[in-house]
XYZ file of C-alpha atoms in Angstrom:
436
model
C 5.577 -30.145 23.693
C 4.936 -33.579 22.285
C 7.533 -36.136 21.003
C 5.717 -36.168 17.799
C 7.128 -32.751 16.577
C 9.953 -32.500 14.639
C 11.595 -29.980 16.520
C 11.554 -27.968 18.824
C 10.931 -23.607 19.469
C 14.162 -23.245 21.785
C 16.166 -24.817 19.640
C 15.437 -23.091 16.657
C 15.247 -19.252 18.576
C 19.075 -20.655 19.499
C 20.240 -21.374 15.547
C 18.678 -17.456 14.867
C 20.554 -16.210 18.207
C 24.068 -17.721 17.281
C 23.672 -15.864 14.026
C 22.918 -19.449 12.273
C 20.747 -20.265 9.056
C 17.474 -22.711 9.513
C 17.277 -25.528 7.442
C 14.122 -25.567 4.910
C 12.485 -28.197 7.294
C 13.169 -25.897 10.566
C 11.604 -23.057 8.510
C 8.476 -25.049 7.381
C 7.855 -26.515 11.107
C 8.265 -23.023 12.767
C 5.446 -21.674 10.500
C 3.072 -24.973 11.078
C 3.713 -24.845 14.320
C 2.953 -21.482 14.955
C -0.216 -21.592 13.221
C -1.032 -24.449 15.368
C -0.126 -23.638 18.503
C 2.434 -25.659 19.494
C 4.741 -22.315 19.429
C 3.711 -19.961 22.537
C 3.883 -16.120 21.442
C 6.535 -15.270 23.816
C 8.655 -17.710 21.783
C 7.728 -16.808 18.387
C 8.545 -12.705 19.783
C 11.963 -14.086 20.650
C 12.434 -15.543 17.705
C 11.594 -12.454 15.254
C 14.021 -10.382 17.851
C 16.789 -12.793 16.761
C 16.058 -12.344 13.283
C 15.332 -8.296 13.530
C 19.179 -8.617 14.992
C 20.899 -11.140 12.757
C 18.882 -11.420 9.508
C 18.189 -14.364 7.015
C 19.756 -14.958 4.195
C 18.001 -15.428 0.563
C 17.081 -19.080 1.153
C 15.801 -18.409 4.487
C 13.259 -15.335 3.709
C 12.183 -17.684 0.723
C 10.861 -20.401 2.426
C 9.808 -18.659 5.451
C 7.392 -16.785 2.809
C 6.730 -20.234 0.944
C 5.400 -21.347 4.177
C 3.766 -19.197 5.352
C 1.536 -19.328 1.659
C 1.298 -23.267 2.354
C -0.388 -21.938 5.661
C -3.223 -20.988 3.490
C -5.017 -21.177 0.352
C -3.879 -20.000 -3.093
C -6.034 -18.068 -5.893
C -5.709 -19.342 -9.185
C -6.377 -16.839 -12.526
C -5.915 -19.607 -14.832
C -9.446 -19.753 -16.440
C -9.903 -16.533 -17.055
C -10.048 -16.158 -20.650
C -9.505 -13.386 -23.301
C -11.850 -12.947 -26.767
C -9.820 -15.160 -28.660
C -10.207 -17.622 -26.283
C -6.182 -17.847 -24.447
C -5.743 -17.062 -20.764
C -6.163 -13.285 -19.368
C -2.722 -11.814 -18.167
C -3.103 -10.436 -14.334
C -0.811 -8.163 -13.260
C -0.832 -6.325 -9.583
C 0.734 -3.668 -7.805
C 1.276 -2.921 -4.190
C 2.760 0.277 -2.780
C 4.216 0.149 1.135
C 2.132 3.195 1.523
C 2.263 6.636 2.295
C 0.198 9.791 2.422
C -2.120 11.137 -0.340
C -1.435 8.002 -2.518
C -4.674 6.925 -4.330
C -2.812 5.598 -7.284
C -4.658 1.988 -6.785
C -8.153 3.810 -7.923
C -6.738 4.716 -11.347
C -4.639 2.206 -12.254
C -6.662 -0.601 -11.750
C -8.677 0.613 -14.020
C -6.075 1.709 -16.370
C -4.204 -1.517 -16.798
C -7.643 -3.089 -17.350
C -8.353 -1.100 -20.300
C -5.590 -3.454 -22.036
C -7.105 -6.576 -21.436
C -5.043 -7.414 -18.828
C -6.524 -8.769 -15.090
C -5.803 -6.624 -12.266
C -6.682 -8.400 -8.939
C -6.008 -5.937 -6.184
C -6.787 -6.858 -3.111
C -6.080 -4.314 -0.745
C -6.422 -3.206 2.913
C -7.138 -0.573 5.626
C -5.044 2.559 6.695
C -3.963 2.546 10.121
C -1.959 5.360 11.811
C -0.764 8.497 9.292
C -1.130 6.110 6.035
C -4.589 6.006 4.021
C -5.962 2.954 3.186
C -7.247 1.909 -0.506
C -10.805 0.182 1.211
C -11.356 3.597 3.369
C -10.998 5.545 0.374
C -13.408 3.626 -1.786
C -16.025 2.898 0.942
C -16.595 6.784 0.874
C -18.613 5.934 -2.685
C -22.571 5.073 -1.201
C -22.785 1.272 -1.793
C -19.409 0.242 -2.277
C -18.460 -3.012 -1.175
C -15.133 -4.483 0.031
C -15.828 -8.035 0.942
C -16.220 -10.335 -1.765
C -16.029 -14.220 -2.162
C -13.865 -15.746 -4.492
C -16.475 -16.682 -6.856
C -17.187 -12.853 -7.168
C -14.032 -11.986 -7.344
C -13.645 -13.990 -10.893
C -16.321 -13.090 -12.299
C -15.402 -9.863 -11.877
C -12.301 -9.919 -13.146
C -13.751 -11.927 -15.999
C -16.678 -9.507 -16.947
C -14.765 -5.821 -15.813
C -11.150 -6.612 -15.962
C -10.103 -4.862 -12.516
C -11.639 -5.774 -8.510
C -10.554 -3.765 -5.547
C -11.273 -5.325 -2.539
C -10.700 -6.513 0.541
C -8.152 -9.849 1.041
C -9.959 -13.036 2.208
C -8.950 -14.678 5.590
C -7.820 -17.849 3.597
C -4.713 -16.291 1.898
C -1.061 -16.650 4.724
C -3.238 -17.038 7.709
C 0.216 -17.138 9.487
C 1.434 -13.532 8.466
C -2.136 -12.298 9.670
C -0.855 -13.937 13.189
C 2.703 -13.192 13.326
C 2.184 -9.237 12.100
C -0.212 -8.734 15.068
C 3.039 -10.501 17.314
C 5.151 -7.728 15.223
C 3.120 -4.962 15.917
C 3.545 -5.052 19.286
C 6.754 -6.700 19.839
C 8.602 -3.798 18.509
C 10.123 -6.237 15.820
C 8.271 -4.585 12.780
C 11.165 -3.038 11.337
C 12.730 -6.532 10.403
C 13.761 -6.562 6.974
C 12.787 -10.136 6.163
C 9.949 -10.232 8.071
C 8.402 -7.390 5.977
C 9.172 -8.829 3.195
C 7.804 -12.200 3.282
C 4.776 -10.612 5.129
C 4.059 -8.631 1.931
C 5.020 -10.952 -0.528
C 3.483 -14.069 1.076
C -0.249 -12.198 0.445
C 0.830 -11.400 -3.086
C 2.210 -14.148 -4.427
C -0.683 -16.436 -2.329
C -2.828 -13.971 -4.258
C -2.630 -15.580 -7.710
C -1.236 -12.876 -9.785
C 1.222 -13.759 -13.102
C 3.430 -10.018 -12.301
C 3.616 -8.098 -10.076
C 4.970 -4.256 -9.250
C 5.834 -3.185 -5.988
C 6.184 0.843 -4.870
C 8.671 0.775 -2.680
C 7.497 4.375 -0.619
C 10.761 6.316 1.203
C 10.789 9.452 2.718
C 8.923 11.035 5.633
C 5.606 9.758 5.055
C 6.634 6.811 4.457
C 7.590 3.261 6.887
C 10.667 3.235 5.151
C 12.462 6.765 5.813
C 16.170 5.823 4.578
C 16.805 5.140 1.153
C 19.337 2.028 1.778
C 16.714 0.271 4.076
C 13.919 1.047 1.217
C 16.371 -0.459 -1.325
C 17.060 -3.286 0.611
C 13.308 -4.307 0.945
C 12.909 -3.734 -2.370
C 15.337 -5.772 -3.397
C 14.454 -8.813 -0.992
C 10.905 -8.268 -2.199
C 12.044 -8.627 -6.117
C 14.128 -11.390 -5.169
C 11.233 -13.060 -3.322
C 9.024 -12.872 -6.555
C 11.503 -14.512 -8.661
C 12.144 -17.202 -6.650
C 8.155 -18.121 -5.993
C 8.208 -17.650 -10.223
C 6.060 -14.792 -10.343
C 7.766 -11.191 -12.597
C 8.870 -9.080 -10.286
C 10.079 -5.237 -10.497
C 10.308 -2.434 -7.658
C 10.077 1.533 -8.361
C 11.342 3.392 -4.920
C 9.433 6.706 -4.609
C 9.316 9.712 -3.440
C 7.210 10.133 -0.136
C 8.812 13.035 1.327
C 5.547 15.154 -0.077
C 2.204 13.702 0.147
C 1.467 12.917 -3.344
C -1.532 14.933 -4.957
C -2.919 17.631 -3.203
C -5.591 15.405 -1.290
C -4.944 13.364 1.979
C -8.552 11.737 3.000
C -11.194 9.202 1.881
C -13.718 11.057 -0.295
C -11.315 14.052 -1.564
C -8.703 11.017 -2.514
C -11.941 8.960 -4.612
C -12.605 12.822 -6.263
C -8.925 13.418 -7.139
C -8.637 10.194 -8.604
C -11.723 10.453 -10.978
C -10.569 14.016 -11.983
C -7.065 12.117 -13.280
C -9.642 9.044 -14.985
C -11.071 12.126 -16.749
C -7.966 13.243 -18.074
C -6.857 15.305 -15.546
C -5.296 15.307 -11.558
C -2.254 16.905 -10.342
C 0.898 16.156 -12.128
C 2.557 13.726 -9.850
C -0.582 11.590 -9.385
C -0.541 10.923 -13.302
C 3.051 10.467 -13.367
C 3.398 7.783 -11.486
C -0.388 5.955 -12.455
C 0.957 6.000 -16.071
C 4.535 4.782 -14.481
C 3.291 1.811 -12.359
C 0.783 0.826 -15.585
C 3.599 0.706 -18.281
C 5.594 -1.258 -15.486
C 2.534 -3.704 -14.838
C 1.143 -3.736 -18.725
C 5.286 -4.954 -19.546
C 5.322 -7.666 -16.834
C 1.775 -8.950 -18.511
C 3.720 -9.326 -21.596
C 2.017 -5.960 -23.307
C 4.949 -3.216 -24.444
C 3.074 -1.059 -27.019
C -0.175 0.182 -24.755
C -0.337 3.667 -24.067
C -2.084 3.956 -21.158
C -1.537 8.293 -20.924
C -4.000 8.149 -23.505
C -6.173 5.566 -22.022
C -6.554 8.217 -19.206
C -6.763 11.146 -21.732
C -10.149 9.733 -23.520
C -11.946 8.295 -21.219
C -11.356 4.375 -21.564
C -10.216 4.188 -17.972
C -13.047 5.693 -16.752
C -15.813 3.628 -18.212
C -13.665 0.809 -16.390
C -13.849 2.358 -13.683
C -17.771 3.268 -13.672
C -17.846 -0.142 -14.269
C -15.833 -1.615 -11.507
C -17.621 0.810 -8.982
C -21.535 -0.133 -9.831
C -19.758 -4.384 -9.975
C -19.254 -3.712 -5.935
C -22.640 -2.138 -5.425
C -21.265 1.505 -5.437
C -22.989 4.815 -7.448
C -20.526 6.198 -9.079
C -22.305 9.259 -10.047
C -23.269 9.662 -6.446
C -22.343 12.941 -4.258
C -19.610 11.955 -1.932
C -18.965 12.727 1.820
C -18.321 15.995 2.625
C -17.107 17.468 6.049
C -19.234 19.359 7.560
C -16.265 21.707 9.385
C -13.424 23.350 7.610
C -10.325 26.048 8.791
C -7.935 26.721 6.348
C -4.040 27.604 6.866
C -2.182 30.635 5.139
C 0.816 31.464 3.763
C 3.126 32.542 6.454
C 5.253 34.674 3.886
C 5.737 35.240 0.143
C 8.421 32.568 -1.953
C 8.907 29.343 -3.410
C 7.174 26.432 -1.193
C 10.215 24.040 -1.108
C 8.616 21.714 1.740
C 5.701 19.881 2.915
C 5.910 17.341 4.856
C 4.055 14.173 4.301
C 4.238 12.440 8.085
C 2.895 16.121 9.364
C -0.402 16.425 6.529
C -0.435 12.681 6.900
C -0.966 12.802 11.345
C -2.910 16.014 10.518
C -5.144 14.174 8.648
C -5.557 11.228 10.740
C -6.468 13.668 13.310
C -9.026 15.142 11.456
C -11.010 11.546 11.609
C -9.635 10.270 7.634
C -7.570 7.532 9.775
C -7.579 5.173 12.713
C -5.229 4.532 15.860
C -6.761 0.555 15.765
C -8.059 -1.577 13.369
C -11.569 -1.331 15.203
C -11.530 2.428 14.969
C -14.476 3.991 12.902
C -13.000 6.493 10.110
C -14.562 9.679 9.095
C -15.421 9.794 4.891
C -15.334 13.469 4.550
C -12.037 14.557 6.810
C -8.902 14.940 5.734
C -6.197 18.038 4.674
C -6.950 19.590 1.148
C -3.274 20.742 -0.415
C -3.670 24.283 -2.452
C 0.158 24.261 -3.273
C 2.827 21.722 -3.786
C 6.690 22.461 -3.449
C 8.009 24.091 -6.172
C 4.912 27.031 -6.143
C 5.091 30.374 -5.645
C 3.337 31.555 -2.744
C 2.317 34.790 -1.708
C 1.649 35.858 2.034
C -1.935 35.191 3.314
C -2.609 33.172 0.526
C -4.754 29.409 1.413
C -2.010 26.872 1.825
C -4.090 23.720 3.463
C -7.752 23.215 4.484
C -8.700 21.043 6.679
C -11.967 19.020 6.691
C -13.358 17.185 9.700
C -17.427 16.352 11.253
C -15.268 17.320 14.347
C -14.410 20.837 15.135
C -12.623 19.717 18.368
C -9.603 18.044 16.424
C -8.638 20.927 14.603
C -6.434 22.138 17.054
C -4.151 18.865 17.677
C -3.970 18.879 12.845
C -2.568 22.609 13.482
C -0.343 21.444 16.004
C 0.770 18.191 13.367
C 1.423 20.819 10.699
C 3.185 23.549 12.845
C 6.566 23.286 10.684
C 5.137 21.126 7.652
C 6.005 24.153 5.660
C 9.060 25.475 4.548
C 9.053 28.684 1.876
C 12.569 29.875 0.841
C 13.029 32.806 -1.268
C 11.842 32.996 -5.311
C 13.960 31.233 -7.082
C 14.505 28.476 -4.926
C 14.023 25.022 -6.061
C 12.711 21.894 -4.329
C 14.863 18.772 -4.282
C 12.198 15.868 -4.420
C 12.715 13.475 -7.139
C 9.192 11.689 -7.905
C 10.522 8.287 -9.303
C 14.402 7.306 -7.607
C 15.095 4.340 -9.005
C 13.899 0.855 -10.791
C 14.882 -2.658 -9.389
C 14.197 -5.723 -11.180
């Protein structure tokens, strides 16, 4: 430690251990700091312990996310242009993910159909939970990485880009989650928060709409803790000036009846083309009414946008913009078992962590971020809860290039199911609640 810094780490993992508040300039030299060096990682892991135990307040989780932006470089939308020659809304959503949720591959789309910008840069699944770039990279060609300068023009030309961040935007939060992940310190409320929102808002975009995942399947399993983020995540836009609104929903289900790469890409075109399972449309239309209002748009309808075929010609051409076909064949497994019906009733449960693990087993997801992912594996729902089953009848089927692994998905799914007599009723709720 030099005599030139401000302050120093012990001192500020003290304020956070006595349950104190830093000061903006303790906040802004912690992040600098870190980024620099000058703050050891055993110091920085003590120091997200003490505020996994105690918290920030408001102020705090602000500026820790303001600097951890400044640590970085910030997109800028501004010259894209509409017809008539004003600036192009953007609007973006992020979900805190879950299992079977492809709803990034239709809405983008969806919401560009309105002349609004979506910029939606996106990441990789690791563990149970899919990720948006795995999914799409199943389309022959498709590229993730794109510079800036491609980005815009994109966005400019198509309306909609899907791809992978840049390493400029919160270097710090790309350092301090990898200290997270392994510091068991994850879970903190305000660090999750300003990890999110610091990519988002460092992102450029002029609204934004978070889906705030909670159930099983999801990282948040208790609905207070999901309504907490959310609501430190709204508060978080608001304060860095960008609109802000949260829907918490439903992961206790895998949503759709796909959980993979290439059968995720194929159940998302079937909803551009006016189709899809009936949650999967729900909550597309849902998150693009949300993201349409925050771009200053309140009479689209995008259910129609889906129903004849505008979406998809944004789509076709948002696909062939990153090099992808697609009209191309995707992936498919070359090994599948299917599961039956154990009795006849009403399918009241399945359980997104189980299809979600089973599927990760099957090869659709990764244990580290260097891990190789399989395009065609993944669990293939035939029933969602509220169907009437019958004994013997195809329940799951699962796809892998690896017969081996279909015995540790069996075990992952061994009481995924629950079938009650007819009549029953599942409880899930699709949509809980809005917070804005």
């Amino acid at each position: 430690m030099t005599s030139t810094e401000a302050f120093d780490a012990v001192q500020i993992i003290s304020i956070k251990r006595d349950k104190g508040a830093l000061s903006p300039e303790q906040i802004d030299w912690t992040i600098d700091a870190y980024t620099r060096g000058v703050i050891a990682e055993e110091q920085m892991a003590a120091l997200n312990m003490a505020i996994l135990l105690n918290g920030m307040d408001r102020a705090e989780i602000s500026r820790w996310t303001a600097a951890m932006i400044a640590s970085g470089e910030r997109m800028d939308f501004s010259s894209l242009t509409r017809p008539d020659g004003g600036t192009k809304a953007t609007s973006d959503k992020h979900s805190t993910g879950g299992v079977g949720d492809k709803i990034t591959l239709p809405l983008a789309p969806l919401v560009a159909v309105f002349g609004v910008a979506v910029p939606q840069l996106s990441g990789r699944g690791l563990g149970h939970t899919g990720g948006t770039l795995d999914k799409l990279e199943a389309i022959p060609g498709w590229r993730a990485n794109l510079s800036n300068d491609e980005i815009m023009a994109q966005l400019q030309d198509v309306g909609a880009v899907i791809c992978a961040a840049g390493s400029g935007l919160a270097p710090a939060d790309k350092k301090l989650y990898a200290l997270r992940d392994v510091t068991g310190t994850v879970e903190a409320i305000p660090l999750i928060a300003s990890s999110i929102m610091s990519k988002k808002i460092a992102e450029g975009t002029g609204s934004l709409v978070l889906d705030v995942k909670v159930g099983s399947g999801a990282f948040m399993k208790d609905e207070a803790r999901a309504r907490e983020l959310a609501e430190t995540m709204v508060a978080l836009g608001k304060d860095a000036g960008v609109h802000t609104v949260a829907l918490i929903t439903d992961m206790s289900t895998p949503l759709g009846l796909t959980a993979g790469n290439a059968i995720e890409v194929e159940e998302s075109v079937e909803v551009l083309a006016g189709g899809g399972p009936e949650d999967v449309v729900e909550l597309t239309v849902r998150l693009a009414e949300e993201m349409l209002a925050g771009a200053g748009i309140h009479d689209a309808d995008p259910a129609a946008a889906l129903k004849d075929g505008r979406a998809m010609d944004v789509w076709n051409r948002m696909i062939e913009a990153q090099g992808g076909d697609p009209r191309a064949a995707l992936p498919v497994a070359r090994e599948s078992e299917v599961i039956y019906a154990p009795a006849d009733g009403v399918l009241v449960e399945l359980d997104a962590l189980s299809v979600g693990v089973a599927a990760w087993r099957l090869g659709a997801g990764r244990a580290r971020k260097e891990d190789q992912v399989q395009a065609g594996a993944g669990v293939r729902m035939h029933a969602k809860p509220g169907a009437l089953v019958r004994a013997g009848e195809p329940l799951m089927t699962l796809l892998t290039d690896t017969p081996e692994k279909f015995d540790r998905a069996k075990e992952a799914l061994r009481d995924a199911v629950v079938i009650a007599p007819e009549g029953s009723r599942p409880a899930h709720q699709l949509i809980i609640d809005r917070i804005a």
